[in-house]
Short mmCIF file of C-alpha atoms and ligand atoms in Angstrom, two decimals:
data_model
loop_
_atom_site.label_atom_id
_atom_site.label_comp_id
_atom_site.label_asym_id
_atom_site.label_seq_id
_atom_site.Cartn_x
_atom_site.Cartn_y
_atom_site.Cartn_z
CA UNK A 1 -6.41 17.59 -6.77
CA UNK A 2 -8.61 19.84 -8.93
CA UNK A 3 -8.85 17.18 -11.71
CA UNK A 4 -9.75 14.62 -9.08
CA UNK A 5 -12.67 16.66 -7.84
CA UNK A 6 -14.01 17.14 -11.41
CA UNK A 7 -13.71 13.40 -12.07
CA UNK A 8 -15.37 12.64 -8.79
CA UNK A 9 -18.10 15.20 -9.41
CA UNK A 10 -18.85 13.69 -12.82
CA UNK A 11 -18.86 10.24 -11.27
CA UNK A 12 -21.09 11.27 -8.37
CA UNK A 13 -23.54 12.97 -10.72
CA UNK A 14 -24.02 9.54 -12.27
CA UNK A 15 -24.26 7.90 -8.84
CA UNK A 16 -26.73 10.49 -7.65
CA UNK A 17 -28.85 9.98 -10.79
CA UNK A 18 -28.81 6.22 -10.17
CA UNK A 19 -29.43 6.81 -6.50
CA UNK A 20 -32.49 8.92 -7.23
CA UNK A 21 -33.74 6.18 -9.53
CA UNK A 22 -32.73 3.11 -7.57
CA UNK A 23 -32.87 3.62 -3.80
CA UNK A 24 -33.86 6.15 -1.19
CA UNK A 25 -31.38 8.96 -0.58
CA UNK A 26 -30.02 8.55 2.97
CA UNK A 27 -29.61 12.30 3.47
CA UNK A 28 -26.59 14.52 2.86
CA UNK A 29 -23.91 11.83 3.07
CA UNK A 30 -25.37 9.79 0.15
CA UNK A 31 -25.23 12.79 -2.20
CA UNK A 32 -21.95 14.35 -1.08
CA UNK A 33 -19.55 11.52 -0.13
CA UNK A 34 -16.29 12.46 1.52
CA UNK A 35 -14.48 9.60 -0.08
CA UNK A 36 -14.18 7.82 -3.46
CA UNK A 37 -13.41 4.09 -3.15
CA UNK A 38 -12.46 1.91 -6.13
CA UNK A 39 -13.20 -1.81 -5.64
CA UNK A 40 -12.26 -4.61 -8.04
CA UNK A 41 -14.43 -7.67 -7.40
CA UNK A 42 -13.44 -11.15 -8.71
CA UNK A 43 -16.76 -12.01 -10.34
CA UNK A 44 -20.07 -13.69 -9.60
CA UNK A 45 -18.89 -17.30 -9.25
CA UNK A 46 -20.75 -18.10 -6.05
CA UNK A 47 -23.52 -17.04 -3.70
CA UNK A 48 -20.70 -16.03 -1.38
CA UNK A 49 -19.21 -13.66 -3.95
CA UNK A 50 -22.58 -12.12 -4.81
CA UNK A 51 -23.32 -11.68 -1.10
CA UNK A 52 -19.95 -10.00 -0.66
CA UNK A 53 -20.68 -7.54 -3.51
CA UNK A 54 -24.16 -6.71 -2.18
CA UNK A 55 -22.78 -6.13 1.32
CA UNK A 56 -20.05 -3.77 0.04
CA UNK A 57 -22.57 -1.78 -2.02
CA UNK A 58 -24.97 -1.53 0.94
CA UNK A 59 -22.24 -0.45 3.36
CA UNK A 60 -20.89 2.15 0.93
CA UNK A 61 -24.39 3.66 0.82
CA UNK A 62 -24.70 3.46 4.62
CA UNK A 63 -21.40 5.30 5.09
CA UNK A 64 -22.07 7.81 2.29
CA UNK A 65 -18.96 6.67 0.41
CA UNK A 66 -18.69 6.97 -3.40
CA UNK A 67 -18.10 3.46 -4.77
CA UNK A 68 -16.63 2.51 -8.14
CA UNK A 69 -17.16 -1.29 -8.19
CA UNK A 70 -15.90 -3.29 -11.17
CA UNK A 71 -16.56 -7.00 -11.80
CA UNK A 72 -13.50 -8.82 -13.25
CA UNK A 73 -15.42 -11.90 -14.45
CA UNK A 74 -12.79 -14.25 -12.94
CA UNK A 75 -9.87 -12.71 -14.85
CA UNK A 76 -6.77 -11.30 -13.14
CA UNK A 77 -6.04 -9.06 -16.13
CA UNK A 78 -9.46 -7.41 -15.69
CA UNK A 79 -8.63 -6.69 -12.04
CA UNK A 80 -5.32 -5.13 -13.03
CA UNK A 81 -7.07 -2.97 -15.66
CA UNK A 82 -9.68 -1.87 -13.11
CA UNK A 83 -6.99 -0.86 -10.60
CA UNK A 84 -5.32 1.21 -13.33
CA UNK A 85 -8.64 2.96 -14.00
CA UNK A 86 -9.03 3.70 -10.29
CA UNK A 87 -5.53 5.24 -10.31
CA UNK A 88 -6.43 7.37 -13.34
CA UNK A 89 -9.59 8.53 -11.53
CA UNK A 90 -7.39 9.45 -8.55
CA UNK A 91 -9.69 7.62 -6.12
CA UNK A 92 -8.92 8.08 -2.43
CA UNK A 93 -8.61 4.34 -1.65
CA UNK A 94 -8.34 1.20 -3.81
CA UNK A 95 -9.62 -2.18 -2.57
CA UNK A 96 -9.69 -5.54 -4.32
CA UNK A 97 -10.18 -9.26 -3.75
CA UNK A 98 -7.19 -10.81 -5.58
CA UNK A 99 -8.30 -13.89 -7.53
CA UNK A 100 -4.80 -15.41 -7.06
CA UNK A 101 -1.84 -14.51 -4.86
CA UNK A 102 0.80 -13.74 -7.51
CA UNK A 103 1.23 -11.13 -10.26
CA UNK A 104 0.18 -7.85 -8.62
CA UNK A 105 3.51 -6.09 -7.98
CA UNK A 106 3.57 -3.87 -11.10
CA UNK A 107 0.07 -2.40 -10.71
CA UNK A 108 0.46 -2.08 -6.94
CA UNK A 109 3.69 -0.13 -7.46
CA UNK A 110 1.73 2.19 -9.76
CA UNK A 111 -0.87 2.73 -7.00
CA UNK A 112 1.92 3.35 -4.47
CA UNK A 113 3.57 5.87 -6.83
CA UNK A 114 0.19 7.61 -7.16
CA UNK A 115 -0.03 7.80 -3.36
CA UNK A 116 -3.24 5.73 -3.21
CA UNK A 117 -3.51 3.18 -0.36
CA UNK A 118 -4.62 -0.35 -1.33
CA UNK A 119 -6.76 -2.58 0.91
CA UNK A 120 -6.97 -6.34 0.35
CA UNK A 121 -10.50 -7.69 0.83
CA UNK A 122 -11.32 -11.39 1.34
CA UNK A 123 -8.19 -12.88 -0.28
CA UNK A 124 -4.46 -12.22 0.18
CA UNK A 125 -1.44 -11.80 -2.09
CA UNK A 126 2.03 -13.32 -1.86
CA UNK A 127 4.37 -12.31 0.95
CA UNK A 128 6.85 -10.62 -1.42
CA UNK A 129 4.16 -8.26 -2.76
CA UNK A 130 2.29 -7.55 0.48
CA UNK A 131 4.35 -4.50 1.50
CA UNK A 132 2.65 -2.71 -1.42
CA UNK A 133 -0.71 -2.98 0.38
CA UNK A 134 -2.00 -1.37 3.57
CA UNK A 135 -4.01 -4.14 5.22
CA UNK A 136 -6.12 -7.28 4.75
CA UNK A 137 -9.79 -7.62 5.66
CA UNK A 138 -10.86 -11.23 5.31
CA UNK A 139 -11.43 -14.63 6.84
CA UNK A 140 -8.80 -16.80 8.52
CA UNK A 141 -8.97 -19.50 5.86
CA UNK A 142 -6.40 -21.70 7.62
CA UNK A 143 -8.66 -21.77 10.69
CA UNK A 144 -11.63 -22.67 8.49
CA UNK A 145 -9.66 -25.68 7.22
CA UNK A 146 -8.71 -26.66 10.76
CA UNK A 147 -12.35 -26.44 11.88
CA UNK A 148 -13.35 -28.72 8.99
CA UNK A 149 -10.65 -31.25 9.91
CA UNK A 150 -11.53 -31.16 13.60
CA UNK A 151 -15.19 -31.80 12.76
CA UNK A 152 -14.20 -34.86 10.70
CA UNK A 153 -12.19 -36.32 13.59
CA UNK A 154 -15.19 -35.91 15.90
CA UNK A 155 -17.49 -37.46 13.28
CA UNK A 156 -15.17 -40.44 12.76
CA UNK A 157 -15.08 -40.96 16.53
CA UNK A 158 -18.88 -40.79 16.82
CA UNK A 159 -19.31 -43.33 14.00
CA UNK A 160 -16.51 -45.57 15.31
CA UNK A 161 -14.73 -45.45 11.93
CA UNK A 162 -11.36 -47.25 11.73
CA UNK A 163 -10.49 -46.10 8.19
CA UNK A 164 -11.52 -42.76 6.63
CA UNK A 165 -10.90 -42.24 2.89
CA UNK A 166 -11.17 -38.57 1.87
CA UNK A 167 -11.49 -36.86 -1.51
CA UNK A 168 -10.93 -33.10 -1.65
CA UNK A 169 -12.48 -30.72 -4.17
CA UNK A 170 -10.39 -27.55 -3.93
CA UNK A 171 -11.09 -23.93 -4.82
CA UNK A 172 -9.20 -21.88 -7.41
CA UNK A 173 -5.57 -23.03 -7.59
CA UNK A 174 -3.09 -20.56 -6.02
CA UNK A 175 -5.88 -18.58 -4.34
CA UNK A 176 -5.55 -17.83 -0.63
CA UNK A 177 -8.71 -19.70 0.43
CA UNK A 178 -7.70 -22.78 -1.56
CA UNK A 179 -4.14 -22.97 -0.19
CA UNK A 180 -4.99 -22.12 3.40
CA UNK A 181 -8.17 -24.20 3.72
CA UNK A 182 -6.23 -27.19 2.41
CA UNK A 183 -3.29 -26.55 4.76
CA UNK A 184 -5.54 -26.15 7.80
CA UNK A 185 -7.54 -29.29 7.01
CA UNK A 186 -4.46 -31.45 6.33
CA UNK A 187 -2.71 -30.20 9.48
CA UNK A 188 -5.80 -30.94 11.57
CA UNK A 189 -6.01 -34.59 10.43
CA UNK A 190 -2.25 -35.20 10.09
CA UNK A 191 -1.92 -37.01 13.42
CA UNK A 192 -4.92 -39.27 12.86
CA UNK A 193 -3.81 -42.59 11.28
CA UNK A 194 -7.39 -43.40 10.20
CA UNK A 195 -7.32 -40.54 7.69
CA UNK A 196 -6.25 -41.12 4.06
CA UNK A 197 -6.60 -38.50 1.31
CA UNK A 198 -7.30 -40.43 -1.91
CA UNK A 199 -7.06 -37.38 -4.19
CA UNK A 200 -7.36 -33.57 -4.32
CA UNK A 201 -8.82 -32.02 -7.48
CA UNK A 202 -9.37 -28.37 -8.52
CA UNK A 203 -13.04 -27.36 -8.74
CA UNK A 204 -12.27 -23.62 -9.14
CA UNK A 205 -15.07 -22.71 -6.66
CA UNK A 206 -17.61 -23.37 -9.45
CA UNK A 207 -20.81 -25.47 -9.20
CA UNK A 208 -20.30 -26.98 -12.67
CA UNK A 209 -16.70 -27.96 -11.90
CA UNK A 210 -17.81 -29.42 -8.56
CA UNK A 211 -20.13 -31.77 -10.44
CA UNK A 212 -17.42 -32.71 -12.97
CA UNK A 213 -14.87 -33.38 -10.19
CA UNK A 214 -17.34 -35.51 -8.24
CA UNK A 215 -18.20 -37.56 -11.34
CA UNK A 216 -14.50 -38.26 -11.93
CA UNK A 217 -13.87 -39.11 -8.25
CA UNK A 218 -16.85 -41.50 -8.12
CA UNK A 219 -15.76 -43.19 -11.36
CA UNK A 220 -12.24 -43.56 -9.94
CA UNK A 221 -12.84 -44.48 -6.28
CA UNK A 222 -16.56 -45.41 -6.09
CA UNK A 223 -17.59 -46.83 -2.73
CA UNK A 224 -14.09 -46.37 -1.30
CA UNK A 225 -14.98 -42.71 -0.74
CA UNK A 226 -15.98 -42.02 2.88
CA UNK A 227 -15.69 -38.20 2.93
CA UNK A 228 -15.90 -35.29 0.49
CA UNK A 229 -14.14 -32.13 1.71
CA UNK A 230 -15.23 -29.30 -0.60
CA UNK A 231 -13.72 -25.79 -0.36
CA UNK A 232 -17.02 -23.98 -1.04
CA UNK A 233 -20.77 -24.50 -1.09
CA UNK A 234 -21.13 -23.99 -4.86
CA UNK A 235 -18.93 -27.00 -5.62
CA UNK A 236 -20.63 -29.00 -2.87
CA UNK A 237 -24.11 -28.30 -4.26
CA UNK A 238 -22.84 -29.29 -7.71
CA UNK A 239 -21.40 -32.55 -6.37
CA UNK A 240 -24.47 -33.81 -4.49
CA UNK A 241 -26.60 -34.92 -7.49
CA UNK A 242 -23.60 -36.86 -8.83
CA UNK A 243 -23.31 -38.72 -5.53
CA UNK A 244 -27.02 -39.58 -5.62
CA UNK A 245 -26.82 -40.58 -9.31
CA UNK A 246 -24.07 -43.04 -8.36
CA UNK A 247 -26.47 -44.65 -5.85
CA UNK A 248 -25.05 -43.17 -2.62
CA UNK A 249 -26.81 -41.07 0.04
CA UNK A 250 -24.81 -37.86 0.70
CA UNK A 251 -24.64 -37.15 4.44
CA UNK A 252 -25.09 -40.84 5.25
CA UNK A 253 -23.03 -43.11 2.91
CA UNK A 254 -20.56 -40.28 2.32
CA UNK A 255 -19.74 -37.54 4.86
CA UNK A 256 -19.97 -34.10 3.22
CA UNK A 257 -17.97 -31.15 4.58
CA UNK A 258 -18.30 -27.71 2.96
CA UNK A 259 -17.26 -24.08 3.54
CA UNK A 260 -19.04 -20.71 3.10
CA UNK A 261 -22.34 -21.12 4.98
CA UNK A 262 -24.72 -19.66 2.38
CA UNK A 263 -28.46 -20.25 2.71
CA UNK A 264 -28.63 -22.95 0.04
CA UNK A 265 -25.99 -25.10 1.79
CA UNK A 266 -27.59 -24.53 5.20
CA UNK A 267 -30.95 -25.68 3.77
CA UNK A 268 -29.26 -28.87 2.52
CA UNK A 269 -27.52 -29.30 5.90
CA UNK A 270 -30.97 -29.19 7.50
CA UNK A 271 -32.08 -31.95 5.11
CA UNK A 272 -29.17 -34.11 6.31
CA UNK A 273 -27.39 -34.25 2.91
CA UNK A 274 -24.45 -32.16 4.14
CA UNK A 275 -22.89 -32.93 7.54
CA UNK A 276 -20.82 -29.80 8.21
CA UNK A 277 -20.66 -26.26 6.82
CA UNK A 278 -17.86 -24.00 8.06
CA UNK A 279 -18.90 -20.35 7.96
CA UNK A 280 -16.97 -17.88 5.79
CA UNK A 281 -18.83 -14.61 6.11
CA UNK A 282 -19.04 -12.38 2.99
CA UNK A 283 -20.08 -9.42 5.16
CA UNK A 284 -16.80 -7.49 4.98
CA UNK A 285 -18.28 -4.17 3.81
CA UNK A 286 -18.57 -2.45 7.19
CA UNK A 287 -14.92 -3.12 8.07
CA UNK A 288 -13.86 -1.98 4.57
CA UNK A 289 -15.72 1.34 4.81
CA UNK A 290 -14.42 2.07 8.31
CA UNK A 291 -10.88 1.24 7.18
CA UNK A 292 -11.20 3.45 4.08
CA UNK A 293 -12.43 6.38 6.19
CA UNK A 294 -9.49 5.93 8.60
CA UNK A 295 -7.02 5.87 5.69
CA UNK A 296 -8.58 8.99 4.19
CA UNK A 297 -8.21 10.70 7.59
CA UNK A 298 -4.56 9.61 7.82
CA UNK A 299 -5.25 7.31 10.78
CA UNK A 300 -3.53 4.00 11.59
CA UNK A 301 -5.40 0.83 10.54
CA UNK A 302 -5.05 -2.79 11.69
CA UNK A 303 -2.79 -4.85 9.42
CA UNK A 304 -5.27 -7.75 9.44
CA UNK A 305 -8.98 -7.84 10.31
CA UNK A 306 -10.44 -11.37 10.63
CA UNK A 307 -14.22 -11.69 11.14
CA UNK A 308 -15.54 -14.13 13.77
CA UNK A 309 -16.72 -17.40 12.16
CA UNK A 310 -18.51 -20.53 13.36
CA UNK A 311 -19.23 -24.13 12.33
CA UNK A 312 -22.70 -25.40 11.45
CA UNK A 313 -23.06 -29.20 11.60
CA UNK A 314 -25.18 -32.26 12.42
CA UNK A 315 -23.78 -32.04 15.95
CA UNK A 316 -26.32 -29.27 16.68
CA UNK A 317 -30.05 -28.54 16.27
CA UNK A 318 -29.82 -27.11 12.74
CA UNK A 319 -33.44 -25.90 12.89
CA UNK A 320 -32.15 -23.06 15.10
CA UNK A 321 -29.76 -21.67 12.45
CA UNK A 322 -30.95 -18.14 11.59
CA UNK A 323 -31.44 -17.01 7.94
CA UNK A 324 -28.00 -16.43 6.41
CA UNK A 325 -28.62 -13.43 4.17
CA UNK A 326 -26.47 -14.77 1.27
C1 GZL B 1 -13.73 -16.93 0.49
C2 GZL B 1 -13.89 -16.56 -0.95
C3 GZL B 1 -14.22 -17.76 -1.74
C4 GZL B 1 -15.50 -18.42 -1.29
C5 GZL B 1 -16.01 -18.91 -2.60
O1 GZL B 1 -13.48 -15.80 1.25
O2 GZL B 1 -12.68 -16.02 -1.46
O3 GZL B 1 -14.38 -17.35 -3.08
O4 GZL B 1 -15.30 -19.45 -0.37
C6 GZL B 1 -15.69 -17.74 -3.50
O5 GZL B 1 -17.37 -19.20 -2.61
O6 GZL B 1 -15.71 -18.10 -4.81
#
């Protein structure tokens, strides 16, 4: 315990110095946090991810919680290393957004042996490793996929379509959002005989890969494509210029369905080039801080916390959509 306080004091001295330099001091809590939270973030691959990081940093400051946030630059091994550093620092709580669902059991056993609770943020891990974590704070990705599929059925009805050919650009393979968004979407359209999935291809949640995937899909299927279902806005934004370069009007010749709900995608929705954006809020920081404080106080926490989420689409007056903040 004594070593922990020294480590924390050294760490907070740095924080305080940065705090004095970078933002106003919110009173006693900002300079004498009750709690040290270690957070391993996946990277900076999307506006969603950056918005998630900003929100966690802001909420840590609001709650007067000491935050050690490390960026893994899209590498699982960097997340595992960061968690080991948090254990060495004897933080009070560890949180992380697992880039994929498998491969965490060893480091999570080390955290358990050190008596440090682990909170999953945003993404989940495999069932056989979950008992090594305390809880999950993140979206219901399956429901997001269902909402995307249900929108497409309504859209096909409104257009009187008899055949709907779909291409899917998926997020990072073996990640929770990729697997569950795909499952929800496919389940939602399964009973509709008009729906045919021509191909699913991994875009890794990246804008550049979204463009590459779209180029390949257009070269392969051309005007047979009626719908693009993209697992995140970054890949969608990357795909749009490729659709236009091929001579098609996105949002009119090809129905575009995306997920995240960042400002850039909402702006394009308002222009009519995207038809539907399912919200996936990155604002998980408040729930994380409140959960960390409960864990520190030895209180019970909910096993799963899902934020409320909505669908933005051309079925509504998109001019009324408020600024998104990410
Ligand atoms: C979803 C999150 C996903 C976003 C992508 O909660 O895990 O990762 O949809 C991000 O933009 O890369």
